[in-house]
Short mmCIF file of C-alpha atoms and ligand atoms in Angstrom, two decimals:
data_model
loop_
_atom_site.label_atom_id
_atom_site.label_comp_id
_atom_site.label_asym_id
_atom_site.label_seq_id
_atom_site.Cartn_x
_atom_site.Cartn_y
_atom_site.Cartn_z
CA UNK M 7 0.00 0.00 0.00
CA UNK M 8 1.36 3.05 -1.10
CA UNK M 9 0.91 6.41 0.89
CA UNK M 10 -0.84 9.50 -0.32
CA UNK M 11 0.20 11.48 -2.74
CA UNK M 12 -1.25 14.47 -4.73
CA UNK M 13 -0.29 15.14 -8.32
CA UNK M 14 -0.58 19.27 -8.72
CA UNK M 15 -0.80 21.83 -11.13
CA UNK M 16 -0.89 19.54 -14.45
CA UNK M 17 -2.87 19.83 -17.18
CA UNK M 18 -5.82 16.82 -16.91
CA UNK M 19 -6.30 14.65 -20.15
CA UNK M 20 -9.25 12.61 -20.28
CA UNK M 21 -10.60 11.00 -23.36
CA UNK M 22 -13.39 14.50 -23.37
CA UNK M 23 -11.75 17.05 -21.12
CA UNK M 24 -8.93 18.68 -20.65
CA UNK M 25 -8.63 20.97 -17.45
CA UNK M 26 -5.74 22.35 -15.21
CA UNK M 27 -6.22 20.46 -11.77
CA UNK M 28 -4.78 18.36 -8.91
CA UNK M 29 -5.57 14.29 -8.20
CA UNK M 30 -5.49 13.47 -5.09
CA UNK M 31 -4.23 9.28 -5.15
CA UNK M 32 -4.74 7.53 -1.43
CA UNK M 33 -3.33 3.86 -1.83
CA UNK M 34 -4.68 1.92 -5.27
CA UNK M 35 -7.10 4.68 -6.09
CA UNK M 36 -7.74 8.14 -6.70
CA UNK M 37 -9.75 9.65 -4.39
CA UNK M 38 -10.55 13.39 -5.35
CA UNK M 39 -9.99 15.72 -8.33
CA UNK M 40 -10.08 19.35 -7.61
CA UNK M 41 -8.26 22.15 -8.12
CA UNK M 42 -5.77 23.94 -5.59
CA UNK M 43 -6.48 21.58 -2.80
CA UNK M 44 -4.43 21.90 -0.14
CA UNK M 45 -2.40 18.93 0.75
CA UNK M 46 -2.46 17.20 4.05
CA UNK M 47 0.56 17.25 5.96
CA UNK M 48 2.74 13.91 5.13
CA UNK M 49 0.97 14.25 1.46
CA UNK M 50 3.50 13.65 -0.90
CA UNK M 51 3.54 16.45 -3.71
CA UNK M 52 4.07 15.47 -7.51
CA UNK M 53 4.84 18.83 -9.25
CA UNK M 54 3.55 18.51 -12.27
CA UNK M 55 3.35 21.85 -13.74
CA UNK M 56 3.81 22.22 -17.37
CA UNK M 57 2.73 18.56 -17.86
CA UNK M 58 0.02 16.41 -19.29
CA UNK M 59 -1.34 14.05 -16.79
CA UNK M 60 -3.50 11.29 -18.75
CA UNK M 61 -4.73 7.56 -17.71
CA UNK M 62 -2.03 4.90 -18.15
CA UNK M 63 -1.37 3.34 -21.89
CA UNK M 64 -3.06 0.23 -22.08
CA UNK M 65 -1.79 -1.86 -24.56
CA UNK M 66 -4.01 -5.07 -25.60
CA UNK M 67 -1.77 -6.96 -27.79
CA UNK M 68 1.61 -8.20 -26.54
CA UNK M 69 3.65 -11.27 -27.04
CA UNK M 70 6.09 -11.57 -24.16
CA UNK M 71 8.39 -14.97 -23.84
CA UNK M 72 6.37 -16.35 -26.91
CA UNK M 73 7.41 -19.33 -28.44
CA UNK M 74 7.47 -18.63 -31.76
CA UNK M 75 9.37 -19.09 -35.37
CA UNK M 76 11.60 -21.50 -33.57
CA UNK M 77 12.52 -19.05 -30.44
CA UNK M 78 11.05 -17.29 -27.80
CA UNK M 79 10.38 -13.83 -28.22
CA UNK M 80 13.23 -11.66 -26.32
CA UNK M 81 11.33 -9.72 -23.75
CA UNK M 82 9.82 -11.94 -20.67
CA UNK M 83 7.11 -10.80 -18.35
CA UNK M 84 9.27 -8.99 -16.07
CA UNK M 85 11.55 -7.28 -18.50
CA UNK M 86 8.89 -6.81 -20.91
CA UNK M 87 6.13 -4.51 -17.96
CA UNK M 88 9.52 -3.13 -16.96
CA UNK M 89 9.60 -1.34 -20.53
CA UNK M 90 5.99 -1.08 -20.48
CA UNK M 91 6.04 0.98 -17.60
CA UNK M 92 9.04 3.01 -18.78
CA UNK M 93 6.81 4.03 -21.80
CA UNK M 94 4.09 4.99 -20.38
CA UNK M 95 1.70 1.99 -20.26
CA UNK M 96 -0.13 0.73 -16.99
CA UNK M 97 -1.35 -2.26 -18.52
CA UNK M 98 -1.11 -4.91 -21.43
CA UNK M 99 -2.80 -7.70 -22.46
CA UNK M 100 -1.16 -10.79 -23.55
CA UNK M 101 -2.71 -14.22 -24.84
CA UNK M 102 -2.76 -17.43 -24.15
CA UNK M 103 -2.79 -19.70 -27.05
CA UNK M 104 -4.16 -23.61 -26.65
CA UNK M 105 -2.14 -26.20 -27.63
CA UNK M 106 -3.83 -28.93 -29.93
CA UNK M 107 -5.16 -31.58 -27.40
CA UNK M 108 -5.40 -29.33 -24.70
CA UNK M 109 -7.98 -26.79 -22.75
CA UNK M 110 -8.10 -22.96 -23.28
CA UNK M 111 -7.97 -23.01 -19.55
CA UNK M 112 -4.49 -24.63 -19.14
CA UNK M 113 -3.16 -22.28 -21.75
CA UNK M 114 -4.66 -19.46 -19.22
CA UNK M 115 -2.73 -21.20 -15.89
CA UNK M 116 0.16 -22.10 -17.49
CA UNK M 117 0.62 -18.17 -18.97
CA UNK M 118 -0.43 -17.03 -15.59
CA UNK M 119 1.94 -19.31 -14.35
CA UNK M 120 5.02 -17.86 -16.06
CA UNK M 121 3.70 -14.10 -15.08
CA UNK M 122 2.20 -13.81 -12.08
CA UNK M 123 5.30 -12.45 -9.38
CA UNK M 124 6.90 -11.23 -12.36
CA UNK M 125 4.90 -8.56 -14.20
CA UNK M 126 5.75 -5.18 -12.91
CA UNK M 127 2.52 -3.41 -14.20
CA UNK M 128 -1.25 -4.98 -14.53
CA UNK M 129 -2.12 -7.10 -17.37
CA UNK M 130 -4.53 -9.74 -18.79
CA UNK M 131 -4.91 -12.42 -21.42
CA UNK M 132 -7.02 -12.84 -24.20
CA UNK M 133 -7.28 -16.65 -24.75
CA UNK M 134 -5.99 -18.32 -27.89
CA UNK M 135 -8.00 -20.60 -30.03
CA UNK M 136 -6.24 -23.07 -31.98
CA UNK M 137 -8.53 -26.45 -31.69
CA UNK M 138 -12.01 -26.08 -31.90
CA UNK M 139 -14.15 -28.98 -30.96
CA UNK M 140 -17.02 -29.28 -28.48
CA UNK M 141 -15.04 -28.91 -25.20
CA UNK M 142 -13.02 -25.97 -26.83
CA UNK M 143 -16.82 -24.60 -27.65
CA UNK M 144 -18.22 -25.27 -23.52
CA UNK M 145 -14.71 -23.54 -22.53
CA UNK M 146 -16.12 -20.38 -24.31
CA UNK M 147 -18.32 -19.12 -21.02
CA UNK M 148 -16.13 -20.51 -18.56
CA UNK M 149 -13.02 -18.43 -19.41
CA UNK M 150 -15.69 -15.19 -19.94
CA UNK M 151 -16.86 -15.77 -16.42
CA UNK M 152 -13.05 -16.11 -15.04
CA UNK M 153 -12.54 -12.72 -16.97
CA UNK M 154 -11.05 -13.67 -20.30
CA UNK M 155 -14.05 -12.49 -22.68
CA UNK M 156 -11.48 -12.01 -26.14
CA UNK M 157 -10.49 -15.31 -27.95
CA UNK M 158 -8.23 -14.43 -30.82
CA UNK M 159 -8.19 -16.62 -33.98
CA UNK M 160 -5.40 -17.02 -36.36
CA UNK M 161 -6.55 -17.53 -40.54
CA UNK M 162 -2.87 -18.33 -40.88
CA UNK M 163 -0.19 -19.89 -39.23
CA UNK M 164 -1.14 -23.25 -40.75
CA UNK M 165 2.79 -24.91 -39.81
CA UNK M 166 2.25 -23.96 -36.32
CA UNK M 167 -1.08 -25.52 -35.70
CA UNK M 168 -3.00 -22.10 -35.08
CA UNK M 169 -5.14 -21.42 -38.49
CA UNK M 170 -8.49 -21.39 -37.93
CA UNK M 171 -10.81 -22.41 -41.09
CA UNK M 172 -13.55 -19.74 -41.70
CA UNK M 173 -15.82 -22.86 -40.11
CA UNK M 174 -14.14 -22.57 -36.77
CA UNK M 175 -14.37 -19.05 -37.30
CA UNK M 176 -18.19 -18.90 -37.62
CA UNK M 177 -18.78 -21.10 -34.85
CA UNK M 178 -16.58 -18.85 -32.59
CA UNK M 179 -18.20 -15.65 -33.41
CA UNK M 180 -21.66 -17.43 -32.98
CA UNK M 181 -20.44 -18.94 -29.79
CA UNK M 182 -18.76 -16.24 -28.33
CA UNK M 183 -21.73 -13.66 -28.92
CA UNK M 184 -23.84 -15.64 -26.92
CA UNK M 185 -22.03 -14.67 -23.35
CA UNK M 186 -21.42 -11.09 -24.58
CA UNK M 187 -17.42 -12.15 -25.49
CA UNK M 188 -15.66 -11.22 -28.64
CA UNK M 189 -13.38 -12.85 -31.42
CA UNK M 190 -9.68 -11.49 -32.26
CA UNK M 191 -8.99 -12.48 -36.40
CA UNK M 192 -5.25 -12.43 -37.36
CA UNK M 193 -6.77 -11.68 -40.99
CA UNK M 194 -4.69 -12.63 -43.85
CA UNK M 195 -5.37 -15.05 -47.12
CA UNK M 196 -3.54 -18.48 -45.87
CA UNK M 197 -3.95 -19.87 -49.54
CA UNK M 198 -2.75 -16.36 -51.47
CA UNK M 199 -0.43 -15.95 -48.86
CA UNK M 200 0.73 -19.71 -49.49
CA UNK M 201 0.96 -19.45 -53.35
CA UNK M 202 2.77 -15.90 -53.24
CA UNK M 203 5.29 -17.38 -50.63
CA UNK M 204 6.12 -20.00 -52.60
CA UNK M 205 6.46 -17.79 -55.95
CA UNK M 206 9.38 -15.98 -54.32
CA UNK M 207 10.56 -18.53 -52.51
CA UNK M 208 13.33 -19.65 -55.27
CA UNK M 209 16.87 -19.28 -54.86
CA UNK M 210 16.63 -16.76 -57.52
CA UNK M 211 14.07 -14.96 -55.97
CA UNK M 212 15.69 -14.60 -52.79
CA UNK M 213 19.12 -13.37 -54.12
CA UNK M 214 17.35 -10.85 -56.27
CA UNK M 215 15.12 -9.51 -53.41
CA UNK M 216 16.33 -10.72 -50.13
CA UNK M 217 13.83 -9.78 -47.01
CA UNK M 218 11.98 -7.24 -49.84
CA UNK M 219 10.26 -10.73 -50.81
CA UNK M 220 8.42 -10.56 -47.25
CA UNK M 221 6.72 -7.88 -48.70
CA UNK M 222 6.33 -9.14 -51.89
CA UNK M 223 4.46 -12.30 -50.99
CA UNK M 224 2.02 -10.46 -48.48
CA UNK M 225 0.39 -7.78 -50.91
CA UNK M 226 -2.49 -5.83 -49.40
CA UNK M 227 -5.03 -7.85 -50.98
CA UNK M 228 -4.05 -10.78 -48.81
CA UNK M 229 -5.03 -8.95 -45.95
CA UNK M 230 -8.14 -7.28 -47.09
CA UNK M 231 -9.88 -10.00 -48.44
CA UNK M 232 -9.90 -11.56 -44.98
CA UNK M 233 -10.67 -8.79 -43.20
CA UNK M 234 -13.57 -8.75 -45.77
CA UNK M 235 -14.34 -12.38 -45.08
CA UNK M 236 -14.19 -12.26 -41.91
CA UNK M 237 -16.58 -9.22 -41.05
CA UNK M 238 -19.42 -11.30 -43.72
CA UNK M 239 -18.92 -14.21 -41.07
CA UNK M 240 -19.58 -11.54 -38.18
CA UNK M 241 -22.40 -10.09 -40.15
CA UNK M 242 -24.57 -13.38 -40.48
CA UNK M 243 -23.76 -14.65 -37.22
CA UNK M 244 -24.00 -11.48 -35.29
CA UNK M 245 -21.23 -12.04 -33.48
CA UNK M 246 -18.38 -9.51 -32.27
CA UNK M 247 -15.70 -8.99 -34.41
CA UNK M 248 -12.37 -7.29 -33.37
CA UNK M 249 -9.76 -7.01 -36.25
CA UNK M 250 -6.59 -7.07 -35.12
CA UNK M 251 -3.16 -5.65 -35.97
CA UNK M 252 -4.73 -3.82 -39.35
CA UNK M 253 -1.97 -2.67 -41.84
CA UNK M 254 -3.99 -1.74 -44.59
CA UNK M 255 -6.22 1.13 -45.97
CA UNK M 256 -8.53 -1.49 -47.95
CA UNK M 257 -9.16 -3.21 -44.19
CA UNK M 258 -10.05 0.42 -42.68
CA UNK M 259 -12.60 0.77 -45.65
CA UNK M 260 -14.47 -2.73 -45.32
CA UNK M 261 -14.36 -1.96 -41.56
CA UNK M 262 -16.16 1.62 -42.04
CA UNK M 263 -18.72 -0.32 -44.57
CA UNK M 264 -18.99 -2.96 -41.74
CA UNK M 265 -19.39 -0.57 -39.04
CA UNK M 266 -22.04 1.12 -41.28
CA UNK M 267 -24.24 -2.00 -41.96
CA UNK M 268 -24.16 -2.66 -38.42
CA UNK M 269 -21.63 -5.47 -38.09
CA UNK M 270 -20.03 -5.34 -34.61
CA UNK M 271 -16.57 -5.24 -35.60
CA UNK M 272 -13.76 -2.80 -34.62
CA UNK M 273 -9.84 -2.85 -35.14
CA UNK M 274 -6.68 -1.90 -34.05
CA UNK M 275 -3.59 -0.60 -35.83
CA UNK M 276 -0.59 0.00 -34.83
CA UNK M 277 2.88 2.55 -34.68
CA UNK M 278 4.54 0.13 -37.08
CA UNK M 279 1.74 0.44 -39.59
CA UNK M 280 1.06 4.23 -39.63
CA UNK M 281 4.83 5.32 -39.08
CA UNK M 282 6.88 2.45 -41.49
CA UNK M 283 6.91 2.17 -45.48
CA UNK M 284 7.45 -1.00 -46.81
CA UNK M 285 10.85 0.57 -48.26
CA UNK M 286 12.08 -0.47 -44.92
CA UNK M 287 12.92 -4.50 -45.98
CA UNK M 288 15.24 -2.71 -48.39
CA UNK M 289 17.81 -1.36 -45.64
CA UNK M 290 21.01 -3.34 -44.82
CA UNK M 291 18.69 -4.62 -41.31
CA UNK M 292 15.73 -4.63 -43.27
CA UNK M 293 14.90 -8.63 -42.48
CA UNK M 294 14.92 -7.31 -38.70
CA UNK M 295 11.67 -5.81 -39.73
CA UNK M 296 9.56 -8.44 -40.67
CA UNK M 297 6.54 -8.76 -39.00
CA UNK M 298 2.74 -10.19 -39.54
CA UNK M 299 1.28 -8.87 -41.49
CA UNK M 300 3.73 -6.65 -43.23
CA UNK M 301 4.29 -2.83 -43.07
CA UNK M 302 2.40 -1.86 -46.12
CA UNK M 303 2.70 1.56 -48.49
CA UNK M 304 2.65 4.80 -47.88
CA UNK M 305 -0.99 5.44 -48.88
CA UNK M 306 -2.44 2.77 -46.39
CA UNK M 307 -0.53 4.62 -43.65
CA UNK M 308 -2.60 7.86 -44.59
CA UNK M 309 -6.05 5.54 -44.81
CA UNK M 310 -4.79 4.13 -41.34
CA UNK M 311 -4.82 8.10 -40.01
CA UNK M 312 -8.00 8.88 -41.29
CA UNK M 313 -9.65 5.81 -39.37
CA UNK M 314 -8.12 6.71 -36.15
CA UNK M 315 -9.52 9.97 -36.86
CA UNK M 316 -13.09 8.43 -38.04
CA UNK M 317 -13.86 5.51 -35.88
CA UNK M 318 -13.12 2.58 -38.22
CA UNK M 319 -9.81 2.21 -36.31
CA UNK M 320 -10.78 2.11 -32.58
CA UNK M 321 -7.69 1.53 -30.60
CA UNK M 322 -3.17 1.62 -30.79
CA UNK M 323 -1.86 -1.41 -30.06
CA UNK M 324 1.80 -2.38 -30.59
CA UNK M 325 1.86 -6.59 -31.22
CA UNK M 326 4.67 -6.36 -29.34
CA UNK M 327 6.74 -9.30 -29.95
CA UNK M 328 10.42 -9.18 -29.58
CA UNK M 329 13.39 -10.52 -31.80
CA UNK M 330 17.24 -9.51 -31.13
CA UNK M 331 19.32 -9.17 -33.88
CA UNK M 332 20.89 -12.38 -33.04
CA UNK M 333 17.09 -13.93 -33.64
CA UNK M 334 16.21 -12.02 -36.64
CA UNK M 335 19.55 -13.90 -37.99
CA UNK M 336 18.50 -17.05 -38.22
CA UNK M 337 17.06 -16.31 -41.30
CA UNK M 338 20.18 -17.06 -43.47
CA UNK M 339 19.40 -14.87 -46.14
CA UNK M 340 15.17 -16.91 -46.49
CA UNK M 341 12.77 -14.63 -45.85
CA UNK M 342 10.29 -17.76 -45.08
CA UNK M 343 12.44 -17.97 -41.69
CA UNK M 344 12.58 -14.52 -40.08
CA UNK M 345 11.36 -14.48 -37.02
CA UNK M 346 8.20 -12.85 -36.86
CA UNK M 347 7.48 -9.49 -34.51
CA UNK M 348 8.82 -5.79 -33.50
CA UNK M 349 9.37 -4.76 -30.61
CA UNK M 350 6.79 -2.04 -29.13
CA UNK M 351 5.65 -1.91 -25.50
CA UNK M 352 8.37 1.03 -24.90
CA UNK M 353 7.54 3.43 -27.91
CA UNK M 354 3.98 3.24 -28.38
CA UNK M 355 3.10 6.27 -26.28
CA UNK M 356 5.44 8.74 -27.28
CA UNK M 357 5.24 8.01 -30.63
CA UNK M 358 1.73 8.10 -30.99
CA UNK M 359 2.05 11.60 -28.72
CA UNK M 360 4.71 13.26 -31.08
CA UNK M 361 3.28 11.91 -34.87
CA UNK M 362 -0.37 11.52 -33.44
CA UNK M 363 -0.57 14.95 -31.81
CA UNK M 364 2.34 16.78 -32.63
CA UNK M 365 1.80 16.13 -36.18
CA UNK M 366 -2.15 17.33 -35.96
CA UNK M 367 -3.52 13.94 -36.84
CA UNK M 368 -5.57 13.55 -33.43
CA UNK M 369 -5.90 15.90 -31.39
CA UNK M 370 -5.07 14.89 -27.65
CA UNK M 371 -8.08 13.91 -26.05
CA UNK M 372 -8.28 10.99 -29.16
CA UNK M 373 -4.86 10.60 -28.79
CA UNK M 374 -5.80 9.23 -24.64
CA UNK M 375 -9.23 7.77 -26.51
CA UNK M 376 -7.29 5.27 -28.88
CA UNK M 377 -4.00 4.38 -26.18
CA UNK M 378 -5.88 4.21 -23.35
CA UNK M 379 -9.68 4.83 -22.74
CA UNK M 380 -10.79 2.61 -26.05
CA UNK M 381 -8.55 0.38 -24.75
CA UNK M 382 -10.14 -0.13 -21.43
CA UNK M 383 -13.73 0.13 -22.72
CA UNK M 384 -13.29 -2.31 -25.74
CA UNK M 385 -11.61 -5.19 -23.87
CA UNK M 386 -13.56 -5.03 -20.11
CA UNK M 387 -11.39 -2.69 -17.99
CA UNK M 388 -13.20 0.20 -17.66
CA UNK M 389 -13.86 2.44 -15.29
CA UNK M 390 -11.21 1.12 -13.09
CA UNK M 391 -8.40 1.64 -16.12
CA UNK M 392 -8.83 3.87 -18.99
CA UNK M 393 -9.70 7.41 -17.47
CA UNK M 394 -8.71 9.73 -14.77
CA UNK M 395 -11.80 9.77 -12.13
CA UNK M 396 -12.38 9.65 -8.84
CA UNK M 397 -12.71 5.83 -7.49
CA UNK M 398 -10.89 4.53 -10.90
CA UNK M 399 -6.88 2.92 -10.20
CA UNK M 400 -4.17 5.75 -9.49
CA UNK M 401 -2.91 3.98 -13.36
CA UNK M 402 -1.63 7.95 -14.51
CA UNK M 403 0.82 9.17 -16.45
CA UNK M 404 2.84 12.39 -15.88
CA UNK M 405 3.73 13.60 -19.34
CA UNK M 406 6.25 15.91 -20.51
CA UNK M 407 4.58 17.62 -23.51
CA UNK M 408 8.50 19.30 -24.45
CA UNK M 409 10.69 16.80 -23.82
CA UNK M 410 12.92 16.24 -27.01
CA UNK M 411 13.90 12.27 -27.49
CA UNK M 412 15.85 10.91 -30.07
CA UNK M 413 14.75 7.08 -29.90
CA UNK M 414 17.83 4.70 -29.32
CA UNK M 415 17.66 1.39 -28.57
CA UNK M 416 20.82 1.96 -26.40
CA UNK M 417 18.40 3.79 -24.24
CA UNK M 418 15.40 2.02 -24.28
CA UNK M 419 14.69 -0.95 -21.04
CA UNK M 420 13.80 -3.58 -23.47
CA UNK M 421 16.50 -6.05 -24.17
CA UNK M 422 16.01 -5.58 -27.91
CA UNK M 423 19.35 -4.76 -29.55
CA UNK M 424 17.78 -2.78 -32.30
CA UNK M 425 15.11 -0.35 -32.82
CA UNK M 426 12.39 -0.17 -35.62
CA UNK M 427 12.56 3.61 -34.98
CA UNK M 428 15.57 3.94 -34.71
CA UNK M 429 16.16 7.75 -34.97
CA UNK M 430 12.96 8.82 -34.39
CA UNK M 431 12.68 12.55 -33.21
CA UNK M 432 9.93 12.71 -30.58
CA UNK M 433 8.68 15.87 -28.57
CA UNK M 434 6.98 14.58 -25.82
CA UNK M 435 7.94 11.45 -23.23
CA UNK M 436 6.93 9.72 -20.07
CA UNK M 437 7.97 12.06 -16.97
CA UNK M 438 6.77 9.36 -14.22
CA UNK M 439 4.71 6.07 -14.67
CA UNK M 440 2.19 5.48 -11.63
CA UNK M 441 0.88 1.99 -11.26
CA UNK M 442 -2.16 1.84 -8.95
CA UNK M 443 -0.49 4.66 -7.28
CA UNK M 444 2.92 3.72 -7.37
CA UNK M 445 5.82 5.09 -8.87
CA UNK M 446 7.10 2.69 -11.43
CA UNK M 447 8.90 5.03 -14.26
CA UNK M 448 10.39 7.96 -13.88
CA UNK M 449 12.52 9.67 -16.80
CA UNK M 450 12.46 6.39 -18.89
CA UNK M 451 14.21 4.28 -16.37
CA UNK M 452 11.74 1.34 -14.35
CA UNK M 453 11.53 2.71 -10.37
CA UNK M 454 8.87 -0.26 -9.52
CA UNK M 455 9.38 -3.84 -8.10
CA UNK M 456 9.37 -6.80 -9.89
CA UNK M 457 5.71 -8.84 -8.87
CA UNK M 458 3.65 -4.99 -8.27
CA UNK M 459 1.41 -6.05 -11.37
CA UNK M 460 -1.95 -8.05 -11.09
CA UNK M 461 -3.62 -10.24 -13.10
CA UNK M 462 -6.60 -8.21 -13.85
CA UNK M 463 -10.09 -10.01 -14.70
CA UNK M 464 -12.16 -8.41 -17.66
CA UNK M 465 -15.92 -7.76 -18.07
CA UNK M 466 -17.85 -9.27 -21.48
CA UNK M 467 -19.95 -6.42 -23.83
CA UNK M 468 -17.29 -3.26 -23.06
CA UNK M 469 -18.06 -1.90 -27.04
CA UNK M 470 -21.12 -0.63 -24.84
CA UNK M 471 -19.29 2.20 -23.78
CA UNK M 472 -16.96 2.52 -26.95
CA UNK M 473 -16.30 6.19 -28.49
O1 URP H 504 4.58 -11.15 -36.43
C1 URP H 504 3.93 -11.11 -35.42
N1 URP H 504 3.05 -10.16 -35.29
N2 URP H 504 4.10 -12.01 -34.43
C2 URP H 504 3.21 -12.26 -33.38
C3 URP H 504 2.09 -13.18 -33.73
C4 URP H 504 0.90 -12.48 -34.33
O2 URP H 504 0.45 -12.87 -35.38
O3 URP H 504 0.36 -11.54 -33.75
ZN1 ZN H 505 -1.50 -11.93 -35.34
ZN1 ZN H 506 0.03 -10.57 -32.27
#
C-alpha cells in the first residue's frame, strides 16, 4: 500500500476534457480531483506543472516470452512490464494460445503461471483458439466468467497448428456472442499468402530480393480479403468482431462499410503500420523488420490516419513481440524464416504523442481515446483503467509535452538490440509512470518492483461504452 500522494498543477487529459487540476491518489485509487487543494501534511507532492497528466497506456496486444518461429520472443514478463512501464503503459494484455489436445484453460494457468510475481505493471490475457471442438466450444463461457471475454483466432499460421478455417471461425463468433465475449482475427489469405510465398521462394528470388520478398508475398489484398471475409462471417452470425493488428487502408474501408451496416466489428492498428513504409525491408537490417502482417505503403498509412480519426480504427496497439538481432539472424538470407514481430511496449506512447498529436492527426483527447480509454472500454477494464476519475486505479501518467527524445535502442529498457525507430525525433515522453499509485517510471528508467502487477479479470460487452 502506497501512501498519499497528490499530483498538482498539471494539465488533466481525459478521453473529453482537458482541465488544469490536482488528483489526489490515497493507496490503489484516486480519491478526489479538484483544483488547488491543499495537501495534508505527510501528502506527498508530484509537481507537475507544465505537464500532461493522462490515464495509463493500455496496450491489448503483446507477445512476451512467446514461443514462436523457432525461439522465444526476447522480452519476458518482467523485462517486458519493466519497458511497459518506462513508456508509459499501466497495462497490457497478452494471450494465451491452446495447444492442440489441450484446454483454453491450461493455456490461461500455465501463462499465468510464467507471469504472475513477475509482471511489474497490470495485465490480462485474451485466450488463444487453436482447436475447436465441443469442449473448446463449452470452454467459451467458462473463461468469460473467469474474466477472459477475447479469444483471438489465427486464418494463418497453418505450420504452427493455429489457423483457424472460416468454419471454426463462424462457430466462434456465434459462440462467443452468446455470453457477450468477442473474437480477435489475425486476418490474412492463408492460400494467397501460401501461393505468393512459394512464388518468391526460389533461390533466384531470394538473391534478387532478399527480405523485400516478405513484402512481396504479403500484398495488401491478402489482408483485405480476410478482413472482408471475416466481417461477412460476423455479419450473419451477429457475433463480435475485433480485427486485429490492421496494416492496410482497404481493411479500414471494409471496416467503415462494416461498421455502417451494423456489423459489430472494430480494429486496431498500430505505430509500425502508420509510421513504417514497406521501403524499410530494403535497408542493410531490413529482415529485422519483418513482422505479420507486413508494413504496407505509404498510402495505407494515410487511410490508417483517417480511421483513427473516423472511428473505423478504434484503438493503438503495438503486437509487441520481440526478436534480437541475433534472432532475426537465423534467417540465413530466407525470408520464409525470419522471425516474426517488433518490438513495441516502450515506444507506443510517445510516438503516438509526437506523430499523433504533434503532427495534428488527433488531437489529444483521441490521442488518450485510442491508447488508453478505447482500450479499457473495448476489452472489459473500464472504469477502473482507462480514465482519470475519482474511485478509478491511481494507473496515470505524468507527461512531458517538451521533452525532445531521439529514440535509441541503447536507451530504451527492453533487451532488444535494435530499434524499428531507430532515430525517431519525438517531442513529448513519459515524466513518471504510476501503477495503482505507485511510482514505477520515472525519466524512462523502471523505479517499480518486480511482482507490483496483477492479473486483472475483464468484463464481457465493453463496445457498450466505446467512443
Ligand atoms: O509477427 C507477429 N506479429 N508475431 C506475433 C504473432 C501475431 O500474429 O500476432
Ligand atoms: Zn497476429
Ligand atoms: Zn500478435
Amino acid at each position: 500500500m502506497t501512501g498519499t500522494k497528490i499530483i498538482k498543477g498539471g494539465t488533466i487529459v481525459t478521453a473529453s476534457d482537458t482541465y488544469k487540476g490536482d488528483i489526489v491518489i490515497e493507496g490503489e485509487k484516486i480519491r478526489a480531483i479538484g483544483s488547488k487543494l491543499k495537501p495534508y501534511k505527510g501528502t506527498e507532492v508530484i509537481d507537475a506543472r507544465g505537464k500532461l497528466v493522462f490515464p495509463g497506456g493500455i496496450d491489448v496486444h503483446v507477445h512476451l516470452q512467446l514461443p514462436f518461429c523457432g525461439t522465444v520472443s526476447s522480452d519476458d514478463f518482467e523485462n517486458g512490464t519493466k519497458a511497459a512501464a518506462c513508456g508509459g503503459l499501466t497495462t497490457l494484455i497478452d494471450f494465451a494460445i491452446q495447444s492442440k489436445g489441450k484446454r483454453i484453460m491450461e493455456a490461461v494457468e500455465a501463462r499465468r503461471a510464467e507471469a504472475d510475481g513477475k509482471v511489474c505493471i497490470d495485465y490480462s490475457l485474451h485466450g488463444g483458439i487453436t482447436d475447436w471442438n465441443d469442449r473448446t466450444r463449452r470452454e467459451i463461457k467458462k473463461a468469460i466468467d473467469y474474466g477472459i471475454p477475447s479469444f483471438k483466432m489465427f486464418m494463418i499460421y497453418k505450420d504452427e497448428g493455429w489457423m483457424a478455417d472460416d468454419g471454426i471461425l463462424f462457430n466462434g463468433l456465434e459462440e462467443t456472442a452468446r455470453f457477450g465475449g468477442m473474437i480477435m482475427v489475425h486476418a490474412e489469405s492463408v492460400f494467397i499468402l501460401e501461393l505468393l510465398i512459394n512464388r518468391y521462394h526460389t533461390p533466384e528470388m531470394m538473391k534478387k530480393y532478399r527480405a523485400y520478398a516478405h513484402a512481396l508475398s504479403r500484398p495488401y489484398y491478402v489482408e483485405e480479403e480476410a478482413i472482408i471475409r471475416a466481417i461477412k462471417w460476423a455479419e450473419v452470425t451477429n457475433g463480435n468482431l475485433y480485427i486485429v493488428h490492421m496494416s492496410t487502408g482497404g481493411g479500414a474501408d471494409a471496416v467503415k462499410a462494416g461498421r455502417e451496416k451494423g456489423v459489430n466489428v472494430w480494429s486496431e492498428t498500430g505505430p509500425q503500420y502508420l509510421l513504417l513504409e514497406d521501403s524499410v525491408f530494403k535497408k542493410k537490417n531490413g529482415h529485422c523488420y519483418a513482422t505479420c502482417p507486413q508494413i504496407k505503403k505509404k498510402g495505407d498509412c494515410a487511410r490508417l490516419w483517417k480511421g483513427l480519426r473516423a472511428g473505423e480504427v478504434s484503438i493503438i496497439a503495438t503486437d509487441t513481440c520481440t526478436f534480437t538481432t541475433k534472432q532475426k539472424a537465423m534467417w540465413k538470407g530466407d525470408f520464409t524464416k525470419i522471425p516474426f514481430g517488433l518490438p513495441g511496449v516502450e515506444t507506443m506512447v510517445p510516438l503516438m504523442y509526437t506523430y499523433g498529436v504533434g503532427k495534428k492527426r488527433i488531437s489529444l483527447n483521441r490521442f488518450v481515446q485510442l491508447v488508453s480509454t478505447n482500450p479499457a472500454k473495448l476489452h472489459g477494464l473500464y472504469p477502473e483503467k482507462g480514465t482519470i476519475a475519482v474511485g478509478s486505479d491511481a494507473d496515470i501518467v505524468v507527461f512531458d509535452p517538451k521533452k525532445k527524445v531521439t529514440l535509441s535502442h541503447k536507451k530504451l529498457q527492453t533487451n532488444c538490440d535494435w530499434s524499428p525507430f531507430e532515430g525517431f525525433r519525438l517531442q513529448g515522453y513519459p515524466h513518471m509512470t504510476f501503477s495503482r499509485g505507485k511510482l514505477v517510471a520515472r525519466e524512462g528508467k523502471f523505479v517499480g518492483d518486480v511482482g507490483h502487477g496483477r492479473f486483472v479479470r475483464r468484463k464481457p460487452g465493453g463496445w457498450k461504452l466505446l467512443i
